[in-house]
XYZ file of C-alpha atoms in Angstrom:
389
model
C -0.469 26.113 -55.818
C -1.191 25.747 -52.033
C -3.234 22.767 -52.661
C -0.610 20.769 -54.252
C 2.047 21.560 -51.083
C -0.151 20.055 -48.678
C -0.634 16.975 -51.255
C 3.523 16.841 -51.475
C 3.681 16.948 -47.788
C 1.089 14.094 -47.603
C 3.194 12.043 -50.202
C 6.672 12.794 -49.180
C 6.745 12.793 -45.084
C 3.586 11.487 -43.988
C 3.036 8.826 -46.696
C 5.996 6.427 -45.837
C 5.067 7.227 -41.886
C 1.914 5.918 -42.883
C 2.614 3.038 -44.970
C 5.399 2.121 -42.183
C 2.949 2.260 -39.285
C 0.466 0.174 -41.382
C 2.935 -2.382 -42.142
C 3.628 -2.656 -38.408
C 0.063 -2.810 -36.844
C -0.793 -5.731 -39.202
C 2.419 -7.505 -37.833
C 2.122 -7.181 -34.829
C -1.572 -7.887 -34.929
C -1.132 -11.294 -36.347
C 1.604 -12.000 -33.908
C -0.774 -11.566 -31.185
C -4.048 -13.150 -32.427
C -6.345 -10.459 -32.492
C -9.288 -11.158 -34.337
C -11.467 -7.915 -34.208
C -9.525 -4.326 -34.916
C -10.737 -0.947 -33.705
C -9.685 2.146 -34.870
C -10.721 4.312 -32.674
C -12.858 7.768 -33.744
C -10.460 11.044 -34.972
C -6.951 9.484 -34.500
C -8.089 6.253 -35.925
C -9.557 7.552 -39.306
C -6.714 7.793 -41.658
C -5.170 4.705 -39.526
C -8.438 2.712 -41.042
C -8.128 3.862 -44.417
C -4.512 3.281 -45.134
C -5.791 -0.697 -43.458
C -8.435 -0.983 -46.061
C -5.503 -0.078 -48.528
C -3.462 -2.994 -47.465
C -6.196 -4.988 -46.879
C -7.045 -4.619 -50.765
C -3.467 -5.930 -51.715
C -3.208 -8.381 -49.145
C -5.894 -9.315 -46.792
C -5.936 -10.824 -43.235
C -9.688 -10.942 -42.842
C -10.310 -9.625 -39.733
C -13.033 -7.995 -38.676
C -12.510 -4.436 -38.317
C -14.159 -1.177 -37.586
C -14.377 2.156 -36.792
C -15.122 3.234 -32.936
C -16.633 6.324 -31.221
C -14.515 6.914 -28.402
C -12.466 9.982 -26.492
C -10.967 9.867 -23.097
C -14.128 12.014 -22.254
C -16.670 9.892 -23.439
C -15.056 6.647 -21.708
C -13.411 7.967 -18.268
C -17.225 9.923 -17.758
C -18.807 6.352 -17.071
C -16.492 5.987 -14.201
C -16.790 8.531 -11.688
C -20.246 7.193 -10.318
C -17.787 4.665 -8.655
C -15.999 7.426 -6.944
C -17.474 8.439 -3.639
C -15.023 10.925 -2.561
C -13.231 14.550 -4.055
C -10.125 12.816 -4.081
C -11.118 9.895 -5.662
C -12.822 11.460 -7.969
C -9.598 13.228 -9.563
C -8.455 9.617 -10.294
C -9.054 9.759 -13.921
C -7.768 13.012 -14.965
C -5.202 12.815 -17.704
C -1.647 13.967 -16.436
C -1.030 17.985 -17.092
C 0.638 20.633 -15.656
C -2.322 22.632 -15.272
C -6.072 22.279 -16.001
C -8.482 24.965 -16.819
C -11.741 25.007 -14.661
C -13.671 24.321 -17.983
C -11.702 21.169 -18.496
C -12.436 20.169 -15.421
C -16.006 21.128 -15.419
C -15.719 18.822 -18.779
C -14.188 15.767 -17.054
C -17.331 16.144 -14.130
C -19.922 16.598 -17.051
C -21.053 19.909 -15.800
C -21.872 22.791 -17.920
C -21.129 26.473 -17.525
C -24.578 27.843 -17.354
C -25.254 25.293 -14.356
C -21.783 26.283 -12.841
C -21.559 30.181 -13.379
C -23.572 30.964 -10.286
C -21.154 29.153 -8.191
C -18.253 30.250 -9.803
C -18.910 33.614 -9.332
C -19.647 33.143 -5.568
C -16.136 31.404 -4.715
C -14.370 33.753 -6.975
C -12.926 31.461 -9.814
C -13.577 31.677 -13.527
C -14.207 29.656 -16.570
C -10.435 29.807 -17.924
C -8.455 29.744 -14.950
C -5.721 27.590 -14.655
C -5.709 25.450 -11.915
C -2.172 23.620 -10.832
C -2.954 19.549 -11.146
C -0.236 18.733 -8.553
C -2.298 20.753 -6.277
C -6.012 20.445 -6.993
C -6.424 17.318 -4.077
C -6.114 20.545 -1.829
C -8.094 23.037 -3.828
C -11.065 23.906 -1.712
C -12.565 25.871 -4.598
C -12.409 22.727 -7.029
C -13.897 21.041 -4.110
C -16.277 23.200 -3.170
C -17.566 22.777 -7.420
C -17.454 18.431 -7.163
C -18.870 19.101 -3.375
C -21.737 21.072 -4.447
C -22.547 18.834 -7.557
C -21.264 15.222 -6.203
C -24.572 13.822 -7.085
C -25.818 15.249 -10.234
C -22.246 13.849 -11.450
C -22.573 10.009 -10.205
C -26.285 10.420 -11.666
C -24.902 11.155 -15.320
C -21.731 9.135 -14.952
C -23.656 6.324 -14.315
C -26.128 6.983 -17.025
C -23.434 7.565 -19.584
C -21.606 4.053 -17.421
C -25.195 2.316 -18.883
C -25.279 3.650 -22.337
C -21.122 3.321 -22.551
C -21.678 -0.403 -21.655
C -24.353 -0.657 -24.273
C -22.272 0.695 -26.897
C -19.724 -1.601 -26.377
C -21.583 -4.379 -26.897
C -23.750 -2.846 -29.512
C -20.073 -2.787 -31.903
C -18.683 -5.648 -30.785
C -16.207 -5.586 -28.662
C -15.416 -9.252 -27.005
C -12.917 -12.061 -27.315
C -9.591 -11.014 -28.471
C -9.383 -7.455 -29.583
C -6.680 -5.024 -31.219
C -7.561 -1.099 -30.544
C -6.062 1.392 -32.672
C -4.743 5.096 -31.533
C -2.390 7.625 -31.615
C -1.573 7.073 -28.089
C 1.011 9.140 -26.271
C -0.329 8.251 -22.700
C -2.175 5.237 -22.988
C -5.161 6.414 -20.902
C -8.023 5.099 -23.014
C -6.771 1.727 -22.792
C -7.076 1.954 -19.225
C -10.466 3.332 -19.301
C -11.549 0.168 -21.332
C -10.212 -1.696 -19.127
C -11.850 -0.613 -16.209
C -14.983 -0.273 -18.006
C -15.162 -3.904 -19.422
C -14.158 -5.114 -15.380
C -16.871 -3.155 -14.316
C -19.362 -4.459 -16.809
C -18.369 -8.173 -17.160
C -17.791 -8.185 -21.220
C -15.954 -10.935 -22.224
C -12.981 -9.093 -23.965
C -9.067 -9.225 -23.952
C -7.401 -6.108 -25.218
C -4.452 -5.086 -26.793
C -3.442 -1.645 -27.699
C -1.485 -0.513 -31.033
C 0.025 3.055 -31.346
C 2.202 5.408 -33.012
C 3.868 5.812 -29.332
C 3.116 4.683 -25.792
C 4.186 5.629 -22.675
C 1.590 4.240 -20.523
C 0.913 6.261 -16.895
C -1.812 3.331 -15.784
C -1.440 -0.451 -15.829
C -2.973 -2.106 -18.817
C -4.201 -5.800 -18.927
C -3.345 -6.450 -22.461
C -0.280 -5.649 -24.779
C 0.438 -1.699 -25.111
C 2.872 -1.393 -28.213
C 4.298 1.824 -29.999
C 5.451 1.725 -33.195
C 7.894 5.011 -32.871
C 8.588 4.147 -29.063
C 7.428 2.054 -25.870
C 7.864 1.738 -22.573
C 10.748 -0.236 -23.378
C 12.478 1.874 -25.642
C 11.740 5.758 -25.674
C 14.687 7.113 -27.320
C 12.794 9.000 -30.409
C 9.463 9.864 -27.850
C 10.893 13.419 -27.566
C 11.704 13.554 -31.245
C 8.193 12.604 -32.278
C 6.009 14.323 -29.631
C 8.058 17.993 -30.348
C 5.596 18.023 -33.106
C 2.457 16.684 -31.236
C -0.075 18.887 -32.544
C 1.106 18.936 -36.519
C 1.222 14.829 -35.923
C -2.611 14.796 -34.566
C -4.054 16.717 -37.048
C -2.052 14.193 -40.019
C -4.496 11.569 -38.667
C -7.444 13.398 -37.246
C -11.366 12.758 -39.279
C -12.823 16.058 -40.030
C -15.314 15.597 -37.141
C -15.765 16.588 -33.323
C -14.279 14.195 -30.510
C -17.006 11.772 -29.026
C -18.120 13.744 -25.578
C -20.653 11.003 -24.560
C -23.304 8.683 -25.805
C -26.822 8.350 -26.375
C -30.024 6.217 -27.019
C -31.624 7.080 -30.193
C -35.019 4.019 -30.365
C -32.777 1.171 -30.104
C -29.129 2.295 -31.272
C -26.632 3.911 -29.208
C -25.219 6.737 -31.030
C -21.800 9.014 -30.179
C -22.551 12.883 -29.180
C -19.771 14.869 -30.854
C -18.449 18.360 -29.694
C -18.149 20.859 -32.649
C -15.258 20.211 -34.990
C -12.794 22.937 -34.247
C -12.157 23.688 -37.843
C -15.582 23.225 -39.281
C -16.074 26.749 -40.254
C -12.559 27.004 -41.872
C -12.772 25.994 -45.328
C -9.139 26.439 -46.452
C -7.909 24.193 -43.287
C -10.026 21.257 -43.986
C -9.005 21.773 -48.065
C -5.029 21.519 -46.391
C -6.196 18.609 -44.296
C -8.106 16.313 -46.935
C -4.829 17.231 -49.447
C -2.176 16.108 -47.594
C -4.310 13.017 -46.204
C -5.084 12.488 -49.522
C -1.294 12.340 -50.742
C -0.342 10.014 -47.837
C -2.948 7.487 -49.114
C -1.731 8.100 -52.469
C 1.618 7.105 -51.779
C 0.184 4.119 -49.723
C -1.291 2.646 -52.571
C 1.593 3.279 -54.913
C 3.792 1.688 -52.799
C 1.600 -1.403 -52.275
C 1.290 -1.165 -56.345
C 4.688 -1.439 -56.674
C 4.733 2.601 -58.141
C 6.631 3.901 -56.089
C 9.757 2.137 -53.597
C 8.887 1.685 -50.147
C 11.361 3.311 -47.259
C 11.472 0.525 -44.720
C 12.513 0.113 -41.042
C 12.868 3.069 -39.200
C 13.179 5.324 -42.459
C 9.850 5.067 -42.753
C 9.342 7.895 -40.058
C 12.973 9.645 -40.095
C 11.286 12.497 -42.617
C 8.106 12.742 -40.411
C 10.968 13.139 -37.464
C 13.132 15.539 -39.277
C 10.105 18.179 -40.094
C 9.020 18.178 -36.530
C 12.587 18.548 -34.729
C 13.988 20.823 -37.676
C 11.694 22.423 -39.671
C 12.929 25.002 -41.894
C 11.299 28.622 -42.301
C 9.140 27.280 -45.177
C 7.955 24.794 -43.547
C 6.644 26.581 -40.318
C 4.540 28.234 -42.509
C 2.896 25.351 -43.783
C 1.348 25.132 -40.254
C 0.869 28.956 -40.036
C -3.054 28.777 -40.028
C -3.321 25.724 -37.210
C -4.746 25.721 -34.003
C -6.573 24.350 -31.177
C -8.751 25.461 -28.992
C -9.328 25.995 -25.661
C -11.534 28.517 -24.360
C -9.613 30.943 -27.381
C -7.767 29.537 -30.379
C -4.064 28.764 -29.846
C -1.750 28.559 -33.019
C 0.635 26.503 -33.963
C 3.290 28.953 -34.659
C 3.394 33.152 -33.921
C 0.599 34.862 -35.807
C 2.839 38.299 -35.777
C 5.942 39.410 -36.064
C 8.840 38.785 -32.935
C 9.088 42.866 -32.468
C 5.170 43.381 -32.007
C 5.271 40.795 -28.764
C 5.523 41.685 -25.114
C 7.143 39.434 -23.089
C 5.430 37.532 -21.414
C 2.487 37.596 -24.423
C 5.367 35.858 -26.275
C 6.279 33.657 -23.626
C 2.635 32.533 -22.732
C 2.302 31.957 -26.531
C 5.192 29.453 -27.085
C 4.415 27.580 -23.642
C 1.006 26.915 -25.412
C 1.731 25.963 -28.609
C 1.751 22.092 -29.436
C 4.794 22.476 -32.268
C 7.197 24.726 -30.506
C 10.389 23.893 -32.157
C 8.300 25.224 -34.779
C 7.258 28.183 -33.370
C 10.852 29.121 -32.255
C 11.998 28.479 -35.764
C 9.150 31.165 -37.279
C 9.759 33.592 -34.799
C 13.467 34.076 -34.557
C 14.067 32.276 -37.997
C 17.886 31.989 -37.578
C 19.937 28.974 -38.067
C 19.538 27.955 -33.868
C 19.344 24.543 -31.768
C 15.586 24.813 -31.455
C 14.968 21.493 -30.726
C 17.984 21.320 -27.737
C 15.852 24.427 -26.401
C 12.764 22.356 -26.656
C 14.647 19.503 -24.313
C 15.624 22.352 -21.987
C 12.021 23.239 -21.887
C 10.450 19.593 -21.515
C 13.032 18.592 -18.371
């Protein structure tokens, strides 16, 4: 039964990740004195319920809750500070290459306000614009040009309502946030934010793995790697889109904030799966097995794999999956502008090219995707190195 796979996947790889990770975060969070946790909105959901888990067996007592926030929602209260184009790009998260709809996103511009001027500098909704490049892009700066003020108007309203939220859940003296983390730019934003605003709060960040790009003020540790140590970064982020999705709350990503009578309350974009029944079943099974073997570990059911065990069979799916389990993540995808899968939704003889070519470059598992394509015993994940140098 397909139901039950997802469960075994959820019990068998993900569960001891989990339950490892877990283990950690409380560690580490008594070691630093945090007294407030925040597990921050999508990533953060499964992270929470797995604490509640241990909290049940053991507890620590803390405070603890579950926070609204995206890179959009937080770097968009910023840019009213910036007075320039160039200073404006400041808070863009690294990437090769940016669409002109994420972009518009980051600005908090919508197409129907921007088609008119798209059209009459010749650049559309999905083109890719080089990052490395866009300080010199005259028709990027032509877009923040002709809008500069109708951005630092709604950056600074969402800057008000941002600041309100903050305070409305919480957030002051010594506090642990809770992500996936990769890049550490959230942290950052928070950072910035609480500066700006004058909140009384010390931060310090917890994560499956860091590598921050931006100073932080606080502690920024990884469980899987750190700045310190990133030996097993590549070996964890080769499956970056499977590993998401493992913690991710069937719900859209906070885009911004607003007053509803006296509460502030998150706006969420659509949930990317939420008309795809027999995703969200996979999802919910195989979160549901990794709590499951959470609580029979902490039960004393099942045997705990400690140390750095705890991830190796999380590791060993991403780097070197086998045929089989490709297919698990045969329906997944995200979305940008069209839907982009996981893995090759045809055979390798019905691709052109470059179609093939474009297709791997965008998928987030692609030692995966070379695996279901070719399906030969091969190096995939060496090829993958080649690929990320």
């Amino acid at each position: 039964m397909e139901s039950q796979k997802y469960q075994d996947f959820g019990y068998t790889v993900f569960g001891p990740f989990l339950y490892g990770f877990t283990k950690w975060l409380r560690e580490r969070i008594v070691a630093n004195g945090d007294t407030k946790i925040f597990f921050f909105s999508r990533d953060g959901y499964i992270m929470q319920k797995a604490y509640l888990l241990f909290e049940e067996a053991q507890t620590l007592g803390l405070e603890h809750s579950y926070a609204y926030f995206s890179r959009n929602s937080l770097r968009r209260g910023l840019l009213w500070e910036c007075h320039s184009y160039e200073e404006s790009l400041r808070y863009l998260s690294k990437e090769r290459f940016n669409t002109v709809a994420e972009i518009a996103s980051y600005y908090g511009l919508q197409h129907e306000e921007l088609s008119p001027l798209l059209a009459e500098i010749g650049i559309g909704w999905n083109d890719n614009v080089l990052q490395a490049n866009l300080e010199k892009n005259e028709k990027i700066k032509c877009i923040y040009t002709r809008f500069s003020e109708r951005i630092r108007q709604r950056s600074h309203e969402q800057f008000e309502l941002t600041v309100a939220y903050l305070k409305q859940i919480g957030m002051n003296g010594r506090c642990a946030i809770v992500d996936i983390g990769w890049n550490g730019t959230m942290q950052y934003y928070l950072d910035k934010l609480i500066d700006i605003s004058e909140i009384d709060a010390d931060i310090n960040g917890y994560y499956v793995g860091i590598n921050p790009s931006k100073p932080h003020k606080g502690k920024c540790e990884g469980y899987v790697f750190n700045q310190e140590n990133l030996t097993l970064r590549k070996s964890i982020t080769c499956f970056l889109g499977g590993v998401e999705k493992l913690f991710q709350s069937l719900e859209g990503s906070a885009d911004g904030y607003v007053r509803c009578g006296e509460k502030i309350s998150p706006v969420l974009k659509a949930y990317e799966y939420k008309d795809d029944k027999q995703i969200i079943n996979y999802i919910t099974n195989l979160q549901q097995g990794s709590l499951d073997y959470v609580e029979n570990v902490l039960a004393q059911k099942d045997m705990a794999k400690e140390g750095e065990s705890a991830y190796d069979a999380l590791i060993k799916f991403g780097k070197t999956p086998s045929y089989n389990d490709t297919q698990m993540f045969r329906f997944f995808y995200i979305t940008d502008g069209e839907k982009q899968y996981f893995i090759p939704q045809k055979p390798l003889y019905k691709y052109k090219p470059k179609e093939f070519v474009f297709d791997l470059s965008n998928s987030i598992w692609k030692t995966g995707f070379m695996k279901a394509a070719f399906r030969v015993p091969f190096p995939y994940y060496w090829v993958y190195n080649l690929m990320r140098k």
